[in-house]
PDB file of C-alpha atoms in Angstrom:
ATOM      1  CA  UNK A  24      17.811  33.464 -40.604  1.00 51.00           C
ATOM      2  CA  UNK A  25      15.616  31.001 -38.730  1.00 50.00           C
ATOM      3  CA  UNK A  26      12.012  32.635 -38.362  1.00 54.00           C
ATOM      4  CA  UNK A  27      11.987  30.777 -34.574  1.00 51.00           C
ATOM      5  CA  UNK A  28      14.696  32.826 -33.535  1.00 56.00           C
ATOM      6  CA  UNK A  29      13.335  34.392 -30.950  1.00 55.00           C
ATOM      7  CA  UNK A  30      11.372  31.997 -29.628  1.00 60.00           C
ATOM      8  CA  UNK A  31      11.196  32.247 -26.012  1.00 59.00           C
ATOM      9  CA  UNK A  32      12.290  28.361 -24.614  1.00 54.00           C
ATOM     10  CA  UNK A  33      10.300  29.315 -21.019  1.00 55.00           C
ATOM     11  CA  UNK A  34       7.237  27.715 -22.071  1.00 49.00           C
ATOM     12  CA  UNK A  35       9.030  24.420 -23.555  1.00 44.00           C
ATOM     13  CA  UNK A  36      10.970  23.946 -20.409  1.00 41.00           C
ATOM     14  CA  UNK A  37       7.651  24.311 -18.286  1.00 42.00           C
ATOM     15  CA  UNK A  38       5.403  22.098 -20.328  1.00 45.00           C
ATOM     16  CA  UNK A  39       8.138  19.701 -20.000  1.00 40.00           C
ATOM     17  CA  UNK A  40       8.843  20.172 -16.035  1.00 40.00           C
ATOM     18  CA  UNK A  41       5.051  19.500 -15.685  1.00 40.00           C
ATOM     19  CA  UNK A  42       4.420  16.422 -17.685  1.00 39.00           C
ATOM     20  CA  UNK A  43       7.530  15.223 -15.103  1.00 39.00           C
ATOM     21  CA  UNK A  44       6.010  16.532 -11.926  1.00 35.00           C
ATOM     22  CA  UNK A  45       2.356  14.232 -13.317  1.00 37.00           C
ATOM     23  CA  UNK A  46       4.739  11.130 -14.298  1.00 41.00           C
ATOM     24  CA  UNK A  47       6.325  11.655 -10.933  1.00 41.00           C
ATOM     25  CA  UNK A  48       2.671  12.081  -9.080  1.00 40.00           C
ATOM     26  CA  UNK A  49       0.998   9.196 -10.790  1.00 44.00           C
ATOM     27  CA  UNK A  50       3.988   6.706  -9.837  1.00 47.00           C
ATOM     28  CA  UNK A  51       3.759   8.010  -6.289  1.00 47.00           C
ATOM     29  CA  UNK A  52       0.895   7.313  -6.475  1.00 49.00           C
ATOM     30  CA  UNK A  53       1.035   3.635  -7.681  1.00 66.00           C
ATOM     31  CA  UNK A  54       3.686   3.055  -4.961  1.00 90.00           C
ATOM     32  CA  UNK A  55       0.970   1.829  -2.192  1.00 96.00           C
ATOM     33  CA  UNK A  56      -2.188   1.092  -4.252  1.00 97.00           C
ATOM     34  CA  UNK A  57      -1.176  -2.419  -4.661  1.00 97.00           C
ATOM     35  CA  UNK A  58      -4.525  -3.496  -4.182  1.00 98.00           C
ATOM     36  CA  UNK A  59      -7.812  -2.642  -6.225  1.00 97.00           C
ATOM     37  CA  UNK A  60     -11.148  -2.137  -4.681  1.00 98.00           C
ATOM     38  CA  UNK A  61     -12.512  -6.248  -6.015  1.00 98.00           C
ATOM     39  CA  UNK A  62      -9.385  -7.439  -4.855  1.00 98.00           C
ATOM     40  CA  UNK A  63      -9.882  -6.128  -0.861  1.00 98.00           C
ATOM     41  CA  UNK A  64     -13.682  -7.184  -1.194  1.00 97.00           C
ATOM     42  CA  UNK A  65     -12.427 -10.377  -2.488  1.00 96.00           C
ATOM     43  CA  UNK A  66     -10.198 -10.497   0.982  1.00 97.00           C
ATOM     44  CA  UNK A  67     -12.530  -8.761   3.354  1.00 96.00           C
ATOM     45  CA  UNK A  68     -16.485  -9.479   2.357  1.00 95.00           C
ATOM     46  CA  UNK A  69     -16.316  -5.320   2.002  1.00 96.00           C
ATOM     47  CA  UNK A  70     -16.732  -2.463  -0.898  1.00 97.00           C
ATOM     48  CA  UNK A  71     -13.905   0.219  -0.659  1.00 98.00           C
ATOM     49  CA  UNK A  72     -13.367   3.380  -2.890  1.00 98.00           C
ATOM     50  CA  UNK A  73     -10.487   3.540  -4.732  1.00 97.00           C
ATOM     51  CA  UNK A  74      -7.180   3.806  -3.358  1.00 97.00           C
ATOM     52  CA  UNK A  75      -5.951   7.308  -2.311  1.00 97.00           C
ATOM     53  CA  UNK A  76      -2.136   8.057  -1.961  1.00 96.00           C
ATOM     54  CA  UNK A  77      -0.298   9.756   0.767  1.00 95.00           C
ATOM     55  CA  UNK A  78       3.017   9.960   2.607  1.00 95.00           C
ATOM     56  CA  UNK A  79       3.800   8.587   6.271  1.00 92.00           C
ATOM     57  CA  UNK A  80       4.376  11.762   8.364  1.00 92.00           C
ATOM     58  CA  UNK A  81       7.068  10.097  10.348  1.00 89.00           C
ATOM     59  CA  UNK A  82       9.780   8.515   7.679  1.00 89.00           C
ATOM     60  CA  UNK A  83       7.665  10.066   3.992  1.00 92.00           C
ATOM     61  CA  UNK A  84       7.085   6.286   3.121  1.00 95.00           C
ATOM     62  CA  UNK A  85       4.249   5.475   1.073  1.00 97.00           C
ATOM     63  CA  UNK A  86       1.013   5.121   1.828  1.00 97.00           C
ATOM     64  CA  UNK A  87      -2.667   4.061   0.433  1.00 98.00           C
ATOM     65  CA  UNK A  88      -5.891   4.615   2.271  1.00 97.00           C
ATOM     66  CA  UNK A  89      -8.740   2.792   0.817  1.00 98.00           C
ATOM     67  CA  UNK A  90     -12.251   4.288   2.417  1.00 98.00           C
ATOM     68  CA  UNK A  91     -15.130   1.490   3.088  1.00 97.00           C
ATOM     69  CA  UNK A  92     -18.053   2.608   0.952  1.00 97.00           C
ATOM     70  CA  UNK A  93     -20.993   1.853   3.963  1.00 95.00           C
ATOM     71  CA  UNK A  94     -18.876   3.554   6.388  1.00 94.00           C
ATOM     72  CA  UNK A  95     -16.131   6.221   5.019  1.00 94.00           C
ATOM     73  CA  UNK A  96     -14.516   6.583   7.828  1.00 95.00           C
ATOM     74  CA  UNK A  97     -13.338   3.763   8.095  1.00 95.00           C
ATOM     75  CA  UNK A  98     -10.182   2.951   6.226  1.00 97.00           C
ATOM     76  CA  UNK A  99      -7.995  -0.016   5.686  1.00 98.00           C
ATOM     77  CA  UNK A 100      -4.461   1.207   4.709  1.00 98.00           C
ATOM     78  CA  UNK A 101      -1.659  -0.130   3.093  1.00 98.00           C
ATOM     79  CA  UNK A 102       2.203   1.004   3.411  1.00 97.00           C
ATOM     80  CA  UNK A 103       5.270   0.100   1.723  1.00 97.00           C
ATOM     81  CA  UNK A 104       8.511   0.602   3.451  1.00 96.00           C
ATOM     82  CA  UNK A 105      12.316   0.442   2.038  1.00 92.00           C
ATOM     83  CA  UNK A 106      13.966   1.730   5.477  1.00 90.00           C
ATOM     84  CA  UNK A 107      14.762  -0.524   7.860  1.00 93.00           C
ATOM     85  CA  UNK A 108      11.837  -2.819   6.560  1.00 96.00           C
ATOM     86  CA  UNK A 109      13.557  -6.128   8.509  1.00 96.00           C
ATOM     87  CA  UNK A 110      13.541  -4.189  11.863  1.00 96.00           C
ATOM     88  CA  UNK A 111      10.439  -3.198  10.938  1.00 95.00           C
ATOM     89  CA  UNK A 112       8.732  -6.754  10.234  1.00 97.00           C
ATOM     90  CA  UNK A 113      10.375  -8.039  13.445  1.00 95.00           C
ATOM     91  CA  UNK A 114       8.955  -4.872  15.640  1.00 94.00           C
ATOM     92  CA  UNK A 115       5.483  -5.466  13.960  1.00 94.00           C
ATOM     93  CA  UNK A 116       5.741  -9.062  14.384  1.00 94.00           C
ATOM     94  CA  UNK A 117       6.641  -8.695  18.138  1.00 92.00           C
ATOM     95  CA  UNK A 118       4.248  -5.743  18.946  1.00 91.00           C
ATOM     96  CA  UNK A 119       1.080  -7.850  17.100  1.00 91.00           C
ATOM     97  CA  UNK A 120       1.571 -11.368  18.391  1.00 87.00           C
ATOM     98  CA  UNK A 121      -0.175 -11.828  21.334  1.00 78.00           C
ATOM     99  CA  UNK A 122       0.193 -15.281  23.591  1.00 75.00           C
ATOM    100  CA  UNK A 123       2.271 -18.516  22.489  1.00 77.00           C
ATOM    101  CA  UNK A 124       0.842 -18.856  19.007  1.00 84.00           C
ATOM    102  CA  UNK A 125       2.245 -17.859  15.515  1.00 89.00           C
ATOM    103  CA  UNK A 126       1.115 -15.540  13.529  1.00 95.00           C
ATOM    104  CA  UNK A 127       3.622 -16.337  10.592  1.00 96.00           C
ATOM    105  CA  UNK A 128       2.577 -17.384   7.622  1.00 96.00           C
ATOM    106  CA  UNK A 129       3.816 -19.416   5.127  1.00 95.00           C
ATOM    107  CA  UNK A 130       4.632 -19.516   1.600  1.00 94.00           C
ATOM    108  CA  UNK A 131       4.546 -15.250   0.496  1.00 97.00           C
ATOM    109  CA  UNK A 132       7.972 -13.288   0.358  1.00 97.00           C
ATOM    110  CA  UNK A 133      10.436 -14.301   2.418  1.00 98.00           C
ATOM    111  CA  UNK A 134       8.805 -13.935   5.819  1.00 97.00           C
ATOM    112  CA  UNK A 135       4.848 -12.610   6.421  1.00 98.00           C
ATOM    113  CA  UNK A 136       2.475 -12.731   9.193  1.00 97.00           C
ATOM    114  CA  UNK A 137      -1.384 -11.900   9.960  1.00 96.00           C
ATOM    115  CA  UNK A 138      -2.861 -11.901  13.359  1.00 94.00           C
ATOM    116  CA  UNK A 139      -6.657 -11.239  12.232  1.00 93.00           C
ATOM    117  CA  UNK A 140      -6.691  -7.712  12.080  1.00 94.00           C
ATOM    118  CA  UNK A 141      -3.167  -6.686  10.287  1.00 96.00           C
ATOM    119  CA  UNK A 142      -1.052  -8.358   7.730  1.00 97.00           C
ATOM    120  CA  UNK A 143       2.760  -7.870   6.579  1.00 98.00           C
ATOM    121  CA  UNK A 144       4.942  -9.380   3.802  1.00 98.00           C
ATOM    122  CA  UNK A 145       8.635  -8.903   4.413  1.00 98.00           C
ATOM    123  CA  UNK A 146       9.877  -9.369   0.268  1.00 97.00           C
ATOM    124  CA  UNK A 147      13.937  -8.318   0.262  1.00 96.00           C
ATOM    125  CA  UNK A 148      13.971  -4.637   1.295  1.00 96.00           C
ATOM    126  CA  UNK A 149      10.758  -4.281   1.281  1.00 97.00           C
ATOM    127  CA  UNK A 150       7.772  -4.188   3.941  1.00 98.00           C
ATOM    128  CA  UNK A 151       4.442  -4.294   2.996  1.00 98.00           C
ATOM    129  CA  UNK A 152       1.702  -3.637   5.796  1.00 98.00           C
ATOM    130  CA  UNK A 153      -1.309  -3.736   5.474  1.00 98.00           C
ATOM    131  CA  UNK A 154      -3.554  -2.741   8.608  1.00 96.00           C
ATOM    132  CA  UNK A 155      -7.303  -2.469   9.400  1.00 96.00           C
ATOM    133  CA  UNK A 156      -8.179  -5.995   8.074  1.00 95.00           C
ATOM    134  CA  UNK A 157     -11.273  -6.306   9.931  1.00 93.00           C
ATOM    135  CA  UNK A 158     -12.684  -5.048  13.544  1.00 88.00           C
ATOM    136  CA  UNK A 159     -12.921  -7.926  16.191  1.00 83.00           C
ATOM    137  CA  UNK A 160     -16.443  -7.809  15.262  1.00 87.00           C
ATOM    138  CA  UNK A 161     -16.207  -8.408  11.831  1.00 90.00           C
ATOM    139  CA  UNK A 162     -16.389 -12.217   9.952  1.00 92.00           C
ATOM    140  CA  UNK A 163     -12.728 -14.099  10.348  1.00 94.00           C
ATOM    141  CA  UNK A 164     -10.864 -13.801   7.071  1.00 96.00           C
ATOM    142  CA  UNK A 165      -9.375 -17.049   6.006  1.00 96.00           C
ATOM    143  CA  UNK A 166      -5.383 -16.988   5.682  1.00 96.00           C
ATOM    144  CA  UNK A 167      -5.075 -18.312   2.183  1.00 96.00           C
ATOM    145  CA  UNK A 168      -7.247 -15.571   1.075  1.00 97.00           C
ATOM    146  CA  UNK A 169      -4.304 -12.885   2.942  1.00 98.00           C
ATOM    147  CA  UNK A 170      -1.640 -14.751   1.353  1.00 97.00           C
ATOM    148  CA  UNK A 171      -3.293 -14.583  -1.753  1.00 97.00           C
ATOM    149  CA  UNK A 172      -3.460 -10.847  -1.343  1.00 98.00           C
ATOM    150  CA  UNK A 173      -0.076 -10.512  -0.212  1.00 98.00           C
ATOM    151  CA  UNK A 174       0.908 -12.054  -3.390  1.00 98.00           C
ATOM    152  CA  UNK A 175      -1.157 -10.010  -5.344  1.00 97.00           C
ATOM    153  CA  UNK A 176       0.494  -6.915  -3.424  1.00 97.00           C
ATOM    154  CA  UNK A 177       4.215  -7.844  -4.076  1.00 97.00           C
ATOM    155  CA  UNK A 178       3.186  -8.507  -8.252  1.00 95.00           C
ATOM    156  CA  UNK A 179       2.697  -4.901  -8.245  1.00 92.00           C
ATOM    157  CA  UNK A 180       5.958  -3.975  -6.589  1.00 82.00           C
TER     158      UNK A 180
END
């Protein structure tokens, strides 16, 4: 007779469901934290924290909120969106250009835009946003350098 027969499996079976629940946590998440700290100062002249995970209230899409480090209140966010994410791109695209010119840009996913504040990447089914650039106060940033960030952003997808 085995000496492990009666072993209770309870404690197996909940070591095991938490190592999934942290596997499923830490790719959650990685879902919206496309971008590391260097990279947004790269992009915005800025420090940020690192990247801090959470869920859109209104469709549970993912989100990541990075926090300035002068002023932590002030966040620039990035979300990633599977549902609907053409209607999506075209809304955003409507709702942030403002007068006749184009705030497309070229040569990221298959369509992307940036008006000086915000910045999407339409790549397949997927939308990346990411909002809270800069205040109209704050230094221009360059397109290439939101391409280049854009790209950056769909590597990790």
């Amino acid at each position: 007779m085995s000496r492990h027969k009666n072993r209770n499996p309870r404690p197996v079976v909940a070591i095991v469901a938490s190592a999934a629940l942290l596997m499923s946590v830490a790719a959650y998440a990685n879902e919206a934290c496309l971008l590391t700290p260097q990279q947004l100062q790269t992009l915005t002249g800025r420090t940020f924290a690192e990247g801090q995970a959470s869920r859109n209230p209104g469709d549970g899409s993912p989100l990541c909120h990075y926090a300035e480090q002068t002023n932590p209140q002030r966040k620039l966010t990035i979300g990633v969106s599977s549902t609907n994410a053409k209607q999506q791109f075209d809304s955003r695209l409507r709702m942030l250009q403002m007068g006749g010119k184009s705030i497309e840009l070229e040569g990221v996913g298959d369509r992307a835009y940036y008006n000086g504040t915000a910045a999407g990447v339409l790549a397949g089914s997927k939308l990346i946003a990411i909002s809270n650039l800069r205040r109209a106060s704050d230094p221009k940033i360059e397109s290439d350098k939101v391409i280049a960030a854009l790209r950056a952003a769909l590597q990790k997808q």
